[in-house]
mmCIF file of C-alpha atoms in Angstrom:
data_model
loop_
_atom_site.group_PDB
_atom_site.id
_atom_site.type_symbol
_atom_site.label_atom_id
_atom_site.label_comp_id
_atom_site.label_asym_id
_atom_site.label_seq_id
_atom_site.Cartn_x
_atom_site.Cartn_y
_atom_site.Cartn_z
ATOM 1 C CA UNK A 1 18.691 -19.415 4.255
ATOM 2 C CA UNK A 2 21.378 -18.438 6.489
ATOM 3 C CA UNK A 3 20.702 -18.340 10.329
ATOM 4 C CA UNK A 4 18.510 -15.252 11.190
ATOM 5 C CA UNK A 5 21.093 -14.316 14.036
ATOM 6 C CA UNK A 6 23.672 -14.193 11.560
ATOM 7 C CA UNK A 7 22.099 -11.793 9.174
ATOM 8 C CA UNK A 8 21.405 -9.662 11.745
ATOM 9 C CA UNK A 9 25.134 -9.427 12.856
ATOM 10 C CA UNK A 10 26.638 -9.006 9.142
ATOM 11 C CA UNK A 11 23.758 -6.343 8.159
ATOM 12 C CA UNK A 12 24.253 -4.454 11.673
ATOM 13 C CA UNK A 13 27.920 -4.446 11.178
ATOM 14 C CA UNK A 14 27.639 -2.830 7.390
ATOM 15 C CA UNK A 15 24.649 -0.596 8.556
ATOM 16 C CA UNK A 16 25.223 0.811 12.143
ATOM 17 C CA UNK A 17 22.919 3.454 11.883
ATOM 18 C CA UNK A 18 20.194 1.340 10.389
ATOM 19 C CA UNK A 19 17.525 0.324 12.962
ATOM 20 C CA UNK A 20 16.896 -3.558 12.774
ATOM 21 C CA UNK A 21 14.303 -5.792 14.681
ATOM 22 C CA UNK A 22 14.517 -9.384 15.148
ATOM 23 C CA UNK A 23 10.504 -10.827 15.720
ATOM 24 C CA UNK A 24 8.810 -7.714 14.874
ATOM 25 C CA UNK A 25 5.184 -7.887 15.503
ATOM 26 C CA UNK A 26 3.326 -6.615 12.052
ATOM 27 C CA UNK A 27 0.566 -6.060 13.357
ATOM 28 C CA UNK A 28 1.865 -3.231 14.586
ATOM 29 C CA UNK A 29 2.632 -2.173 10.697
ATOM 30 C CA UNK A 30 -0.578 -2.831 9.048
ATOM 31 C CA UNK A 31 -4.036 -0.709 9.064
ATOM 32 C CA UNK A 32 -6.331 -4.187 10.453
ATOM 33 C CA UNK A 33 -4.280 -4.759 12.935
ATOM 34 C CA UNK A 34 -3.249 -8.395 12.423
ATOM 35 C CA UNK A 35 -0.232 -10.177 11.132
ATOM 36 C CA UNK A 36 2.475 -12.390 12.584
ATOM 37 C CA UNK A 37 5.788 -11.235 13.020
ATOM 38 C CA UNK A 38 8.792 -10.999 11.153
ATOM 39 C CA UNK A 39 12.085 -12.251 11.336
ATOM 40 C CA UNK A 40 14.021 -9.028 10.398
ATOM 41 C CA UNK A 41 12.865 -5.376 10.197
ATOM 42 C CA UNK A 42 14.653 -3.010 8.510
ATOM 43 C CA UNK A 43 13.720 0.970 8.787
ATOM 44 C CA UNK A 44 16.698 1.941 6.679
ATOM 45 C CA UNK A 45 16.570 6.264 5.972
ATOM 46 C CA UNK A 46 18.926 6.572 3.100
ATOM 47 C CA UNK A 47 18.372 4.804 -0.383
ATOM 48 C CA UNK A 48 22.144 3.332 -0.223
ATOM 49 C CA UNK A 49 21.482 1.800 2.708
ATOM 50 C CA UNK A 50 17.751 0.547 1.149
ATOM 51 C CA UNK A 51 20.911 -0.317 -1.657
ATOM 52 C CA UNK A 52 22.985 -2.503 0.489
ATOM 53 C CA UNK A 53 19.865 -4.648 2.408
ATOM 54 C CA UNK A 54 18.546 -5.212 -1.178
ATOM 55 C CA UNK A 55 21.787 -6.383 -2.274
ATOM 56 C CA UNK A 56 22.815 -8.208 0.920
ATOM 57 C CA UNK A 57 19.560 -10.202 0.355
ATOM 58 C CA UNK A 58 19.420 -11.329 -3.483
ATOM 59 C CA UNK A 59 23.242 -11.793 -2.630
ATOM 60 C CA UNK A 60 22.517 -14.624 -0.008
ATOM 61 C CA UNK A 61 18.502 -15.692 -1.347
ATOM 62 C CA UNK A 62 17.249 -14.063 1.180
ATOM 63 C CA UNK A 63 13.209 -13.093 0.728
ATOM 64 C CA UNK A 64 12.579 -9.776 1.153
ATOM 65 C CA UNK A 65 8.867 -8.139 1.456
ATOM 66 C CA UNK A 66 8.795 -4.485 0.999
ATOM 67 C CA UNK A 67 6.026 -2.577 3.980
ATOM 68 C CA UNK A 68 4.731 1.402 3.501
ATOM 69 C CA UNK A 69 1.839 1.754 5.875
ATOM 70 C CA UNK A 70 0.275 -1.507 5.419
ATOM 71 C CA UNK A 71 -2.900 0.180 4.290
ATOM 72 C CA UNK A 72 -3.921 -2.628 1.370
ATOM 73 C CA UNK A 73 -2.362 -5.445 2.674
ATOM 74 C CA UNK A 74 -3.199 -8.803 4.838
ATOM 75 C CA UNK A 75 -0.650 -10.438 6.772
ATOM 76 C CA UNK A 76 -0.731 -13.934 7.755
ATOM 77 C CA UNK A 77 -0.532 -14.790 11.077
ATOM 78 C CA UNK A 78 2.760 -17.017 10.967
ATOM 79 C CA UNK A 79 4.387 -13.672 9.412
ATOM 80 C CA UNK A 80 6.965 -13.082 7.639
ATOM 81 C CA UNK A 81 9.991 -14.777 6.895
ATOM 82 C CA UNK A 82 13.757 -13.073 5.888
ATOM 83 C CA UNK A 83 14.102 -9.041 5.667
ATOM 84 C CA UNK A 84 10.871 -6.851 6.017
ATOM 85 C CA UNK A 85 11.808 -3.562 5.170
ATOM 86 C CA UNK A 86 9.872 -0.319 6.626
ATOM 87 C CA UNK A 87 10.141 2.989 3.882
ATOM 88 C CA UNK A 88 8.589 4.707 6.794
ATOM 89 C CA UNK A 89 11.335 7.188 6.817
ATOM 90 C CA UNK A 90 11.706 7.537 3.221
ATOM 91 C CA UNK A 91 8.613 10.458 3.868
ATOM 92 C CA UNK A 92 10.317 13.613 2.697
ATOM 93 C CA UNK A 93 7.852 16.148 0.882
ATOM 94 C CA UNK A 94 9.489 19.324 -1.007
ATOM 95 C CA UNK A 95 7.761 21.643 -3.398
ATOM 96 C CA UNK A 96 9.145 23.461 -6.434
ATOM 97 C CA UNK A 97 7.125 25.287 -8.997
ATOM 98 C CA UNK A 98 4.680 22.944 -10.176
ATOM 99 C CA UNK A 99 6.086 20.158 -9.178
ATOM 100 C CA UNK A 100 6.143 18.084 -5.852
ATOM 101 C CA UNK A 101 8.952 15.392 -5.053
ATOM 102 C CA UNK A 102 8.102 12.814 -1.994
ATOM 103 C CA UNK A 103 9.687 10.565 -0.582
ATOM 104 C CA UNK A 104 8.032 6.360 -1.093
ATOM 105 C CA UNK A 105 7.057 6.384 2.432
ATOM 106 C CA UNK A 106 5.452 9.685 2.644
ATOM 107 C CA UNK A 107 1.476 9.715 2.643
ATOM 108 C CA UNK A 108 -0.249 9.987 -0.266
ATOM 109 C CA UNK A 109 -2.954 12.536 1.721
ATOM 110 C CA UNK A 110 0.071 13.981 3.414
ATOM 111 C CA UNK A 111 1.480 15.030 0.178
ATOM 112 C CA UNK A 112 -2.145 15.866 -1.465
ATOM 113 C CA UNK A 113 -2.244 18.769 1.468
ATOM 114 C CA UNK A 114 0.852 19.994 0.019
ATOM 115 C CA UNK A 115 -0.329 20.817 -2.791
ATOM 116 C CA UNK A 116 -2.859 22.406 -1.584
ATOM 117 C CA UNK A 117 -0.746 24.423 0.288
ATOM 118 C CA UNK A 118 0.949 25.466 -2.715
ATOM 119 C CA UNK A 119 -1.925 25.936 -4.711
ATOM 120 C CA UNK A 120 -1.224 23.096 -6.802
ATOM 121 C CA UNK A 121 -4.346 20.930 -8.962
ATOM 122 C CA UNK A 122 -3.757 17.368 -9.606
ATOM 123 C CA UNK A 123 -3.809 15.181 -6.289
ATOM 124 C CA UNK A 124 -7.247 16.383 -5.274
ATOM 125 C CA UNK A 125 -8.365 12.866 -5.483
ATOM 126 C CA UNK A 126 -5.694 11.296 -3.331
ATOM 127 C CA UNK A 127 -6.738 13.618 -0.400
ATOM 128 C CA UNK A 128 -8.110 10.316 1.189
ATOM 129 C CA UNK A 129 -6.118 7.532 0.075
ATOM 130 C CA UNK A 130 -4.777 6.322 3.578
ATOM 131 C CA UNK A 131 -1.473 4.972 2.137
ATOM 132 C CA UNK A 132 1.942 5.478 0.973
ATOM 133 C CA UNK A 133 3.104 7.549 -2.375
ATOM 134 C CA UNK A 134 4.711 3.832 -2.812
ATOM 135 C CA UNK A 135 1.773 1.773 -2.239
ATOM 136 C CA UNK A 136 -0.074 4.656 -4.817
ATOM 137 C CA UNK A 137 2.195 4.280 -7.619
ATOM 138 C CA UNK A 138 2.263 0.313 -7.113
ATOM 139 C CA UNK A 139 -1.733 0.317 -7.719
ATOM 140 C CA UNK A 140 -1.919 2.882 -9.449
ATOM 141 C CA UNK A 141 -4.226 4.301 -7.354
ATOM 142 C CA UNK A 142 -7.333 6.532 -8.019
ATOM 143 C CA UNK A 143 -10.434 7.660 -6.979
ATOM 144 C CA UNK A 144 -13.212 10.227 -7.969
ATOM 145 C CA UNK A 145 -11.872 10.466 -11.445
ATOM 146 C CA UNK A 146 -8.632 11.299 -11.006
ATOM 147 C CA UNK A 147 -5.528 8.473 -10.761
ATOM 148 C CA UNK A 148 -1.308 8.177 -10.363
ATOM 149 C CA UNK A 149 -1.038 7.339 -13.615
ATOM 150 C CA UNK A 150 -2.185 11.100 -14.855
ATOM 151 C CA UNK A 151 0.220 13.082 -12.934
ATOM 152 C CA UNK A 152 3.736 11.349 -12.005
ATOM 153 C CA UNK A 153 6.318 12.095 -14.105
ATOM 154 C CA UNK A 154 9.430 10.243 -12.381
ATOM 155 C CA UNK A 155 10.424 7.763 -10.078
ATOM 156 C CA UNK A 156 13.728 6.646 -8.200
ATOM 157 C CA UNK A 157 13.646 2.521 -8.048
ATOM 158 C CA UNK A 158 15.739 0.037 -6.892
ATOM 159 C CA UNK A 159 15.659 -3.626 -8.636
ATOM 160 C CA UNK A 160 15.576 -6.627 -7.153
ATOM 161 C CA UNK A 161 19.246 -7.373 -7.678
ATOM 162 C CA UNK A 162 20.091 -3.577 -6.283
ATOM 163 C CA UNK A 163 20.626 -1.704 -9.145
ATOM 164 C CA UNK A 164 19.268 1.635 -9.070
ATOM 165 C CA UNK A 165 16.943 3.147 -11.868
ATOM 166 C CA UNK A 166 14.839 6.799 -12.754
ATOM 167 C CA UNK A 167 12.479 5.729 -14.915
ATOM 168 C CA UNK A 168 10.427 8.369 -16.694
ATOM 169 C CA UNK A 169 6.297 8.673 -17.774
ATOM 170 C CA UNK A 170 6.837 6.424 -21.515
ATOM 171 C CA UNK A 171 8.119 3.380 -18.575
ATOM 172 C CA UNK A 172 5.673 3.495 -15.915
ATOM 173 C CA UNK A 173 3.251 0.871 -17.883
ATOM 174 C CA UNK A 174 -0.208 1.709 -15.839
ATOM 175 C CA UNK A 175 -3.386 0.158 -15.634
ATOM 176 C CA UNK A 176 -6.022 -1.059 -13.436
ATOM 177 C CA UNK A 177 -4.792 -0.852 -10.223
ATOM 178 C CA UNK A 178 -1.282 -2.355 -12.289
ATOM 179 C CA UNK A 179 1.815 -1.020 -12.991
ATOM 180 C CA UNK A 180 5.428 -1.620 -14.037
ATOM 181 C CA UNK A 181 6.522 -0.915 -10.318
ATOM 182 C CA UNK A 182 3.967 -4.289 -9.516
ATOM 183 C CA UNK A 183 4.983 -6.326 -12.782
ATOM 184 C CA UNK A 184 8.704 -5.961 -12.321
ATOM 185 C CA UNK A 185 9.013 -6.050 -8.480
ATOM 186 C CA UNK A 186 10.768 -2.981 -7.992
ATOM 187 C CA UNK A 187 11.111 -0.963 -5.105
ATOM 188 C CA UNK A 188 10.173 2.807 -5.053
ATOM 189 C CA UNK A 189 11.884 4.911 -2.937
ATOM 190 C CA UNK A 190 10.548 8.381 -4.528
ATOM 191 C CA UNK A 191 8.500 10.352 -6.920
ATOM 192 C CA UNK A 192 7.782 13.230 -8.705
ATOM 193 C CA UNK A 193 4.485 14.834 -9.743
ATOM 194 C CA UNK A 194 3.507 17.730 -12.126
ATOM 195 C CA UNK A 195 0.500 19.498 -11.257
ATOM 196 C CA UNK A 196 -0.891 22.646 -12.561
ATOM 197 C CA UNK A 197 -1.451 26.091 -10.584
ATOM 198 C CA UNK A 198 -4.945 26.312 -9.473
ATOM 199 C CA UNK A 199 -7.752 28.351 -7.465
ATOM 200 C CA UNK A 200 -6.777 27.738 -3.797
ATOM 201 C CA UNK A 201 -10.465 27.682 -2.402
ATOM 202 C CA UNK A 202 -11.905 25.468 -5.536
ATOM 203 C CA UNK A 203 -8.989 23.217 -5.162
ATOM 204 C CA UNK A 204 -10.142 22.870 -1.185
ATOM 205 C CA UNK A 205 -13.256 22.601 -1.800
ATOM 206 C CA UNK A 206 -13.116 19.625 -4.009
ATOM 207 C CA UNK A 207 -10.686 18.157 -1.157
ATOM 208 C CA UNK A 208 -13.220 18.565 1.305
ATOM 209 C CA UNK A 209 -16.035 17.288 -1.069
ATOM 210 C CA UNK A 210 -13.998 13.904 -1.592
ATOM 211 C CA UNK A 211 -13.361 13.400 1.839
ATOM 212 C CA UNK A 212 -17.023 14.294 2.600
ATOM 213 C CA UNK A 213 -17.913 11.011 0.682
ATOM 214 C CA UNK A 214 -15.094 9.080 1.713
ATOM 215 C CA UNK A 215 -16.282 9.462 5.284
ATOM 216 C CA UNK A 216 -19.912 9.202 4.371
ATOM 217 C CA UNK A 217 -19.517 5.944 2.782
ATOM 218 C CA UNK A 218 -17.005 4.218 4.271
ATOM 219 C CA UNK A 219 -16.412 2.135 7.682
ATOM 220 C CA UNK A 220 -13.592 4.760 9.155
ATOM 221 C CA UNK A 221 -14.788 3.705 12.006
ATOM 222 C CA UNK A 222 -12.806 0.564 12.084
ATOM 223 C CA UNK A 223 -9.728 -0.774 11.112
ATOM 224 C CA UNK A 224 -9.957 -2.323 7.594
ATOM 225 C CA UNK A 225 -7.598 -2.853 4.558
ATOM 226 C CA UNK A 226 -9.460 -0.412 2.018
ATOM 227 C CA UNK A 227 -11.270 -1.715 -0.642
ATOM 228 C CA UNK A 228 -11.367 -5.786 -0.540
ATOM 229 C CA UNK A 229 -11.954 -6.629 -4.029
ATOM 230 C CA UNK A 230 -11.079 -4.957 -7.707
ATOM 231 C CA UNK A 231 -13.969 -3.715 -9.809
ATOM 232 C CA UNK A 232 -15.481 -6.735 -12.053
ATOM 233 C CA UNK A 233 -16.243 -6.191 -15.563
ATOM 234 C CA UNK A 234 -19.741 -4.564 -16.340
ATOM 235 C CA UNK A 235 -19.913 -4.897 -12.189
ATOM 236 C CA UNK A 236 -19.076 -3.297 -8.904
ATOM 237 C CA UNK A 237 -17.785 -5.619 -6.216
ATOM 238 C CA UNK A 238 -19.810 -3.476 -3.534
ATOM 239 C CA UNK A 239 -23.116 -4.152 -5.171
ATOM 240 C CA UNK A 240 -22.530 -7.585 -6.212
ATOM 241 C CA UNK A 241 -21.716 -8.484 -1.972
ATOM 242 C CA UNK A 242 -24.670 -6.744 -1.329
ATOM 243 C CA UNK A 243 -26.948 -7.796 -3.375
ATOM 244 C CA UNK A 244 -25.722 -11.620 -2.324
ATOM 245 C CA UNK A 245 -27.309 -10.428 1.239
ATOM 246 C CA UNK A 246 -23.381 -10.736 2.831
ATOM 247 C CA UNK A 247 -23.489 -7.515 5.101
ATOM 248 C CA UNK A 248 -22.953 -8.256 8.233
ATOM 249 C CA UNK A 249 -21.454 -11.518 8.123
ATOM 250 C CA UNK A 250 -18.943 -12.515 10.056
ATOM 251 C CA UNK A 251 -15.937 -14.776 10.471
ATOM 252 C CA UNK A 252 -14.164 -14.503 14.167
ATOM 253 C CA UNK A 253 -13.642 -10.592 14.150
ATOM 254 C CA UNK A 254 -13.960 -10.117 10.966
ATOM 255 C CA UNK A 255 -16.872 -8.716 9.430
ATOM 256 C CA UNK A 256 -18.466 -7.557 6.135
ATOM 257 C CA UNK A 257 -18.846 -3.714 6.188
ATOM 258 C CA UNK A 258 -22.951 -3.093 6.912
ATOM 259 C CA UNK A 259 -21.959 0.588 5.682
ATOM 260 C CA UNK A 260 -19.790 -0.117 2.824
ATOM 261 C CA UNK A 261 -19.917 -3.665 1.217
ATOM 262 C CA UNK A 262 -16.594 -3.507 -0.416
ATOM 263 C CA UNK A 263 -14.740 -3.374 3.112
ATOM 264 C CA UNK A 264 -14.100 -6.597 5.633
ATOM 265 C CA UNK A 265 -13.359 -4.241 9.009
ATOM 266 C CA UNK A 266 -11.846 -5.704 12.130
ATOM 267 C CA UNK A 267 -15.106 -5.280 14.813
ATOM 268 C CA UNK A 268 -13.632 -7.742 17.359
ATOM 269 C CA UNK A 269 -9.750 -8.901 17.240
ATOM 270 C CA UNK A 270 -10.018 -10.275 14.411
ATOM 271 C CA UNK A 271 -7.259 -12.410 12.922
ATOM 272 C CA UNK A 272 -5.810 -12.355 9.641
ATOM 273 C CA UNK A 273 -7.513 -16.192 9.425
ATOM 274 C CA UNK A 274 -10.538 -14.606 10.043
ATOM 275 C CA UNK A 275 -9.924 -12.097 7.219
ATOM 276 C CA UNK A 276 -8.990 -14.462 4.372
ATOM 277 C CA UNK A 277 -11.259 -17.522 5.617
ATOM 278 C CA UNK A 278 -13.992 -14.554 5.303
ATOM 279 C CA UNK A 279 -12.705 -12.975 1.426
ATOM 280 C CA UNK A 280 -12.900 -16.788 0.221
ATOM 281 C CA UNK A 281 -16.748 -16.787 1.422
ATOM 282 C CA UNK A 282 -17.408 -13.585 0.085
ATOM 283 C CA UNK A 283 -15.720 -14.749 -3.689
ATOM 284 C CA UNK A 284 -17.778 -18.074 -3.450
ATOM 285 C CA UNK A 285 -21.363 -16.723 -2.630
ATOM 286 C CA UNK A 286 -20.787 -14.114 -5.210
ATOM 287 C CA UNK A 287 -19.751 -16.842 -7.970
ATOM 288 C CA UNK A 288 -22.646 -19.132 -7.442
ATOM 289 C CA UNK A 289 -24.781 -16.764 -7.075
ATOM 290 C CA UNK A 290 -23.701 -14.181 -9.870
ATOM 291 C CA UNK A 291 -21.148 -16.012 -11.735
ATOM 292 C CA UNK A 292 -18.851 -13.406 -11.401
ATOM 293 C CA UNK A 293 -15.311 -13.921 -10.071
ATOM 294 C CA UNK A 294 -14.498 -11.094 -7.746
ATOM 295 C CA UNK A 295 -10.447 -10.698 -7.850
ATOM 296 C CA UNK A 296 -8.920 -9.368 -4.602
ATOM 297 C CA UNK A 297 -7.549 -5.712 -4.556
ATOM 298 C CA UNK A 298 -5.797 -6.358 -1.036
ATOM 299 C CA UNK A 299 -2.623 -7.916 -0.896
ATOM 300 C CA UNK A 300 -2.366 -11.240 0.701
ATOM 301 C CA UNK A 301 1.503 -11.691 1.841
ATOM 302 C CA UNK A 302 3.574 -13.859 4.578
ATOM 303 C CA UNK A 303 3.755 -17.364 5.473
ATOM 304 C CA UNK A 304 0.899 -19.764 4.789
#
């Protein structure tokens, strides 16, 4: 890979108005707090200049991590190496009929208020996802019965190599927290959703109902990376840690969520060592003890 000064200078010189960091702490980027740093970081605002960094870096083999809020991921503490790119500004919401167009970087909640707003049915179960329309569509995301997959309709990408595609419901490929935006890499930078008009003060209420048990039931109290682990076959991940008498373990800062099994929440500076050293015990008492192989939702990214 070519010098890290040197990238900076050619990429600064064909993107002046881009914003670039050399030895960005990430742990300013992510929801737990941890991570090492990276050697570039790129908050481009403008999908050809997303265009030219993609290019720039498949052009010279250049690894390049893609960052919305940081919401599901774990960072390791030596970082990141080559271009880490921030959509944070890619967070443009507009509204037009029934449908809603956001920006990659906007927040899934964020836009779920919009619809509201326009009295709009669809997104009521994203009003507490804490991360990005990217991060959403990557996952597919869902909760309380509703999920991406049932109400996008388009989305802007850019391929690894830089070429830009609109791919359309019949390309999208969900499943289980998978989709073609995971399989194939590709790098969202917008979206568009068709909901249906609906009863403003039964589509709040259900908002407020969700969010009710989202706060009941999970450890908001602390910084965590969501749900830890995917949903077993025939099993739920929360009940299986639970049952294998793990609450309240800890590694370092890390801990196992006493109020919501399925979380690992950052109680004491906690490292992302701490984190992952911790998810390995969790996976192995639950296999000897269950037999079941718990799979990890989170994202594990950066340097080992």
């Amino acid at each position: 890979m070519m010098e890290i000064v040197n990238i900076m200078k050619d990429l600064q010189k064909k993107l002046p108005h881009v914003e670039f960091l050399q030895s960005e702490p990430l742990s300013r980027h992510t929801f737990i707090k941890t991570g090492g740093n990276s050697d570039i970081f790129a908050i481009p605002s403008e999908i050809e200049e997303l265009q030219v960094i993609v290019q720039y870096a498949a052009q010279h083999e250049i690894p390049l991590t893609i960052l919305g809020k940081g919401t599901n991921v774990i960072i390791r503490d030596s970082g990141i190496r080559g271009i880490v790119i921030s959509l944070e500004k890619f967070n443009k919401i507009s509204v037009k009929d029934e449908e809603i167009y956001c920006g990659s970087g906007a927040s899934i909640i964020d836009v779920s208020r919009a619809a509201l707003d326009s009295q709009l049915s669809g997104l009521e179960f994203a009003c507490g996802i804490p991360g990005t329309v990217g991060g959403a569509l990557i996952m597919n995301a869902g909760a309380y019965g509703g999920e991406i997959s049932e109400v996008l309709t388009h989305s802007t990408v850019i391929t690894p190599s830089g070429e830009i595609l609109t791919l359309g419901r019949d390309q999208f490929d969900f499943a289980y927290r998978n989709s073609v935006f995971a399989k194939k890499k590709y790098i969202i930078v917008d979206a568009k959703f068709k909901l249906v008009k609906g009863n403003p003060t039964a589509i709040k209420a259900k908002m407020d109902e969700n969010t009710f048990l989202r706060e009941s039931k999970q450890p908001l109290e602390y910084p965590s990376c969501g749900s830890v682990f995917k949903r077993p076959p025939n099993h739920y991940a929360g009940k299986l840690i639970q049952d294998s008498g793990l609450q309240g373990t800890r590694i370092g800062g890390a801990e196992v969520s006493t109020k919501h099994a399925g979380f690992i929440v950052n109680v004491d500076h906690a490292t992302s060592s701490d984190y992952i050293q911790l998810i390995r015990h969790v996976q192995k008492t639950v296999k000897d003890k269950f037999g079941v192989d718990l799979e990890t939702e989170v994202k594990i990214i950066g340097d080992e």
